[in-house]
CSV table of C-alpha atoms in Angstrom, one decimal:
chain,number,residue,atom,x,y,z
A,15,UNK,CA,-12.5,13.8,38.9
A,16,UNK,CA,-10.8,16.7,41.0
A,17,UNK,CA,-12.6,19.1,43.0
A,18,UNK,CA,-10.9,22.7,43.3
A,19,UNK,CA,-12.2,25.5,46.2
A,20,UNK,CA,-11.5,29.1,44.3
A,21,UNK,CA,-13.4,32.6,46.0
A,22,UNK,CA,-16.0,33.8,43.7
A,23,UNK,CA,-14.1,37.4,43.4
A,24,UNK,CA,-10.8,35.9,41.9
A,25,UNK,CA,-13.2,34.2,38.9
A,26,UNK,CA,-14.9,38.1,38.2
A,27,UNK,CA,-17.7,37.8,36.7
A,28,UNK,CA,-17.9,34.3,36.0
A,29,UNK,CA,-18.0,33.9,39.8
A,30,UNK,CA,-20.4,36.0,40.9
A,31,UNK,CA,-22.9,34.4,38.0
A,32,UNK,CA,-21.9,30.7,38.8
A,33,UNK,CA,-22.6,32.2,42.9
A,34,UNK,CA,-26.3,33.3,41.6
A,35,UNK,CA,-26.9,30.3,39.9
A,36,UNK,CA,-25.7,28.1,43.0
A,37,UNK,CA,-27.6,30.1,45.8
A,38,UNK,CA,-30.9,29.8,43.1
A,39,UNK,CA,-30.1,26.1,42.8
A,40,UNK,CA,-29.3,25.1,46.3
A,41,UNK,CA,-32.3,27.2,47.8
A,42,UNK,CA,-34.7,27.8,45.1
A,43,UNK,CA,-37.1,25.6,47.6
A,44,UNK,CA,-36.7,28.5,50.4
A,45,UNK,CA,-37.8,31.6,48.2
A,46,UNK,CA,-40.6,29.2,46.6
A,47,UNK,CA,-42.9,31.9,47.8
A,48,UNK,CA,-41.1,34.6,46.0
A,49,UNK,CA,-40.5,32.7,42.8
A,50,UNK,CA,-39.9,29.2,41.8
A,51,UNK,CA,-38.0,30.2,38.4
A,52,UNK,CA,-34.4,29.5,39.3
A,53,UNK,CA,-33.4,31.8,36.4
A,54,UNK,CA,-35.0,35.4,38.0
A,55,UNK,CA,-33.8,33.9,41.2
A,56,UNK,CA,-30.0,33.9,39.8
A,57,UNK,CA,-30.4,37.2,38.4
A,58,UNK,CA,-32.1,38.9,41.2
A,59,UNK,CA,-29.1,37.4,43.4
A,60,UNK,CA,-26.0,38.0,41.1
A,61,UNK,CA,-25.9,42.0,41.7
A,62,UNK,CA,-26.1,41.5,45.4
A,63,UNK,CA,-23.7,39.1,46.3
A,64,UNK,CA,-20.2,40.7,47.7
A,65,UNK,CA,-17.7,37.2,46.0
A,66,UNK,CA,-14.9,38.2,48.4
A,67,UNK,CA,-16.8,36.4,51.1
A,68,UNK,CA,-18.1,33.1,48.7
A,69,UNK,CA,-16.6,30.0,47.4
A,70,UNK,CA,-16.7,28.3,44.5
A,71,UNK,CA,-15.7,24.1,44.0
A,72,UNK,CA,-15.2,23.6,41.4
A,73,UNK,CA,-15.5,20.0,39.5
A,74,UNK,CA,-13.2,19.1,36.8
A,75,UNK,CA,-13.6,23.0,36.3
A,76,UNK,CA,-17.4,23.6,36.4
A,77,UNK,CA,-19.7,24.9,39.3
A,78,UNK,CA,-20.5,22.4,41.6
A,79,UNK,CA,-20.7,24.2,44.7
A,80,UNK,CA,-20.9,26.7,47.0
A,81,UNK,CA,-20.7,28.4,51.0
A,82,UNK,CA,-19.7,31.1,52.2
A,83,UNK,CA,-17.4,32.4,54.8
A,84,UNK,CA,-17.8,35.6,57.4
A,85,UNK,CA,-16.0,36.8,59.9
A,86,UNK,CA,-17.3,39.8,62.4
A,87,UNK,CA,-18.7,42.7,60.6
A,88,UNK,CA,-18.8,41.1,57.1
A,89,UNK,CA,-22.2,40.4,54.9
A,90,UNK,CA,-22.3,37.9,52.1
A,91,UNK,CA,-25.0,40.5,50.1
A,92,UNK,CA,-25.6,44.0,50.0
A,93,UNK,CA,-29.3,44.1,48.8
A,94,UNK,CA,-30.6,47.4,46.9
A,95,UNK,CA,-34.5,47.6,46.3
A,96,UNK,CA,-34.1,48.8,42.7
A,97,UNK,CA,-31.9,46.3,41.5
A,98,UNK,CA,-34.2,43.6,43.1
A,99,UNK,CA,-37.6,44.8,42.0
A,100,UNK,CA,-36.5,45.6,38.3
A,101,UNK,CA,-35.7,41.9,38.0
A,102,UNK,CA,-38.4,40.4,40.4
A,103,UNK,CA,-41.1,43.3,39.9
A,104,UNK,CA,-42.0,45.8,42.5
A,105,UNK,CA,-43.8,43.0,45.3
A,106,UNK,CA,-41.6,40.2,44.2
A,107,UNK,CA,-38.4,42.2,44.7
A,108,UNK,CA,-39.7,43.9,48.2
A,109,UNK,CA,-40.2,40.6,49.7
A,110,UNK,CA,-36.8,39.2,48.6
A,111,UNK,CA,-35.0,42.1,50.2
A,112,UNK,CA,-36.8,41.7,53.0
A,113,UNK,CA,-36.1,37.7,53.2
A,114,UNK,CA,-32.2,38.9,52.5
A,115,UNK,CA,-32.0,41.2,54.9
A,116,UNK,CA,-33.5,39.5,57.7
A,117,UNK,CA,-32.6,35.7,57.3
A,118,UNK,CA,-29.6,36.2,55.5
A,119,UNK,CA,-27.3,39.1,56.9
A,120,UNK,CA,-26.1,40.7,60.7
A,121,UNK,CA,-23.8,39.4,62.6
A,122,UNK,CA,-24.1,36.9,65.2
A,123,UNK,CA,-24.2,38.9,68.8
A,124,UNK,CA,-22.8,36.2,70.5
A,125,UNK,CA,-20.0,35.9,68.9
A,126,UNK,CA,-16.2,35.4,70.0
A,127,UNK,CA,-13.3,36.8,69.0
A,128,UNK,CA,-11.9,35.1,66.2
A,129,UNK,CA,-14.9,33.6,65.0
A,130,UNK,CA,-16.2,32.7,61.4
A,131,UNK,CA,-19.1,31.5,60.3
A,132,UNK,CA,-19.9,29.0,57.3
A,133,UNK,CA,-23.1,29.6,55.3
A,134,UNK,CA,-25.5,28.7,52.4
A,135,UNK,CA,-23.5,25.6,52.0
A,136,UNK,CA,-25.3,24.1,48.7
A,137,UNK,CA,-24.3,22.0,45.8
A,138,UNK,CA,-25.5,21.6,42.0
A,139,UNK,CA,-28.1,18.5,42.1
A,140,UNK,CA,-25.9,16.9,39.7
A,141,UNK,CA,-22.8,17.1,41.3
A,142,UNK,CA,-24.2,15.2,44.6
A,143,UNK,CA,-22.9,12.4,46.1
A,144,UNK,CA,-18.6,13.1,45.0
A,145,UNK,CA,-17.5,15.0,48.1
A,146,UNK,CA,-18.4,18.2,47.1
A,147,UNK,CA,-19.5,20.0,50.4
A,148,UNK,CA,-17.0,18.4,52.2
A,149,UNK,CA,-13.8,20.0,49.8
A,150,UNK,CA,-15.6,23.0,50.4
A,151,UNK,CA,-16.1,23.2,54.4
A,152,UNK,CA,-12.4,21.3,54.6
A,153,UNK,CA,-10.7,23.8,52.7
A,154,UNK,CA,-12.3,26.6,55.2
A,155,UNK,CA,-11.5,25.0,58.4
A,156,UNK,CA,-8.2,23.9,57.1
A,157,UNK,CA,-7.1,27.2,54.8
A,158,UNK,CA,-8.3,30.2,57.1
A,159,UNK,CA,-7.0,31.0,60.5
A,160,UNK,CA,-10.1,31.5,62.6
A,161,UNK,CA,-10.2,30.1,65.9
A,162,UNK,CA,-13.9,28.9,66.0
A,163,UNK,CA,-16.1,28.1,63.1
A,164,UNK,CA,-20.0,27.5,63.4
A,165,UNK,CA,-22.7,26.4,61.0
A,166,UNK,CA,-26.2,27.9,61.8
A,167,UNK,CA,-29.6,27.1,61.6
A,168,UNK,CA,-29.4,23.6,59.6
A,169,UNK,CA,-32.7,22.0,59.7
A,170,UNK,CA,-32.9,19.2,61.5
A,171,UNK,CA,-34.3,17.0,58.4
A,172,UNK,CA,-30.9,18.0,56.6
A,173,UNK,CA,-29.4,14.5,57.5
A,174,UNK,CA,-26.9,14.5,54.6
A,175,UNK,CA,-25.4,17.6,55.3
A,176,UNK,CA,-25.5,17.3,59.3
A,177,UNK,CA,-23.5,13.5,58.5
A,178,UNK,CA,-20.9,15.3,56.6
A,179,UNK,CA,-20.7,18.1,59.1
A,180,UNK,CA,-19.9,15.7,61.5
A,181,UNK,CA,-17.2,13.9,59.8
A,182,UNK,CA,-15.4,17.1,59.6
A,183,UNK,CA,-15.4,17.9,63.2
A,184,UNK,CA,-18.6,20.2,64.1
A,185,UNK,CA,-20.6,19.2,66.7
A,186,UNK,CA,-24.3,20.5,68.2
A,187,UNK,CA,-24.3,23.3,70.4
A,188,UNK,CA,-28.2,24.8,70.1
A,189,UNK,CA,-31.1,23.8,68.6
A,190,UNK,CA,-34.3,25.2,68.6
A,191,UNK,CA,-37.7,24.9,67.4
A,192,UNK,CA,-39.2,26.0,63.9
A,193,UNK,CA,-42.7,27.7,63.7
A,194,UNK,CA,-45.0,26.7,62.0
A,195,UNK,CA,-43.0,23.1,61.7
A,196,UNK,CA,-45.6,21.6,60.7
A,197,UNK,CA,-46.2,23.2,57.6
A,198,UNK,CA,-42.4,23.6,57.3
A,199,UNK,CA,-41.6,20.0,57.4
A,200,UNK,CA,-38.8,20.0,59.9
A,201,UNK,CA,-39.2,20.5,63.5
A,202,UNK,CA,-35.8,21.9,64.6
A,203,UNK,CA,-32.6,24.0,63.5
A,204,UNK,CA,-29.4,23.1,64.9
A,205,UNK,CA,-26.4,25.3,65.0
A,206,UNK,CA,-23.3,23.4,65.1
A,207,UNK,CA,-19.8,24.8,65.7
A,208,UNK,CA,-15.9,23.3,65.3
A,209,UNK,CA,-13.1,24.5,67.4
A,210,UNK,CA,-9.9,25.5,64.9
A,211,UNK,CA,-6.4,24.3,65.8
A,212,UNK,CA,-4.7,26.1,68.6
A,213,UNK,CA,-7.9,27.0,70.4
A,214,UNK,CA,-9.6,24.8,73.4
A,215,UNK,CA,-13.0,24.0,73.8
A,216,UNK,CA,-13.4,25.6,76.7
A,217,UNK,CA,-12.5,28.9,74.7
A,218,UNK,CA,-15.0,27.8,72.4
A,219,UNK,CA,-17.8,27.4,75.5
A,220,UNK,CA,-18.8,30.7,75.7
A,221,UNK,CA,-19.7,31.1,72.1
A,222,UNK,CA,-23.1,31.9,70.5
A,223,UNK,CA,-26.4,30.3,71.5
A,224,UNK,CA,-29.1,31.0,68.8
A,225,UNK,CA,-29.1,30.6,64.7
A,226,UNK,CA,-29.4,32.9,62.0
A,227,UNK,CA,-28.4,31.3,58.9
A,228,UNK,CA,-29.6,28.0,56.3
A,229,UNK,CA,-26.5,25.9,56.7
């Protein structure tokens, strides 16, 4: 089976809706507290996602999965409170904008020029286990021309993604506690970062310190 990386935008609207239905999919777990229906979750998500900044792998042609890819300045969503509470209700949608716009968007301040970042890295439950994830981060490490690229805030229980990470050349540069980890049931998040070809490490050292972003 062949795995193809596309950007959301040049699919139209088939992208952004496979997008929704990814993000609902992949984090469905994290916005439990807003709504566990994966379906509201996708619709409340498909109007607020910006596809120039999100990829798509597909497998053998159908949604498998998905990350995203920013550079300095640039947001994944542009969350709008009416769109949001007509399809989650009034309390429903207030919390998910708030949950966007705080856990989900601004830019890393400690940043350096030429940096990217990789995010809400998921894939479809029944795609696992065929390389998805790692066609996707390969293609934007290998196909982009940023000089550092970082992963943030993976929990530390994440074992499978932090492996694949890893293999691709990321390594740990911060991690730091969770609250409440008990009842969160991972103690850490780690922030990982890969230097891109013609850049040093030691260009890379001065980099950011501190996560913002599920992995």
């Amino acid at each position: 089976m062949s795995i193809e990386v596309v950007r959301a935008e040049a699919l139209g609207d088939r992208g952004r809706r496979a997008a929704a239905a990814l993000l609902a999919r992949g984090f469905v777990e994290d916005f439990a507290a807003i709504t566990s229906d994966r379906d509201r979750l996708a619709a409340a998500f498909e109007p607020i996602i910006l596809p120039e900044h999100v990829y798509l792998a597909l497998r053998d042609g159908q949604p498998a999965g998905i990350a995203t890819l920013t550079g300095a300045d640039q947001e994944v969503f542009a969350p709008r409170w009416a769109l949001l509470r007509r399809r989650l209700g009034v309390l429903r949608g207030t919390v998910l904008h708030v949950v966007v716009r705080i856990w989900f968007m601004g830019g890393d301040p400690d940043s350096v020029p030429g940096q990217a970042e990789i995010g809400s890295v998921a894939t479809d439950p029944e795609h696992r286990g065929h390389g998805v994830a790692t066609a996707l981060i390969r293609h934007l490490v290998e196909d982009s021309a940023h000089r550092v690229y970082v992963l943030r805030d993976i929990k530390d229980t994440n074992e499978a993604a932090l492996s694949v990470y890893r293999r691709l050349g990321f390594v740990e540069y911060t991690r730091r506690k969770a609250r409440f980890s008990r009842r969160a049931g991972f103690s850490a998040y780690v922030s990982m970062r890969r230097v891109g070809a013609g850049s040093s490490q030691t260009e890379a050292a001065a980099g950011p310190d501190r996560g913002a972003h599920e992995g």
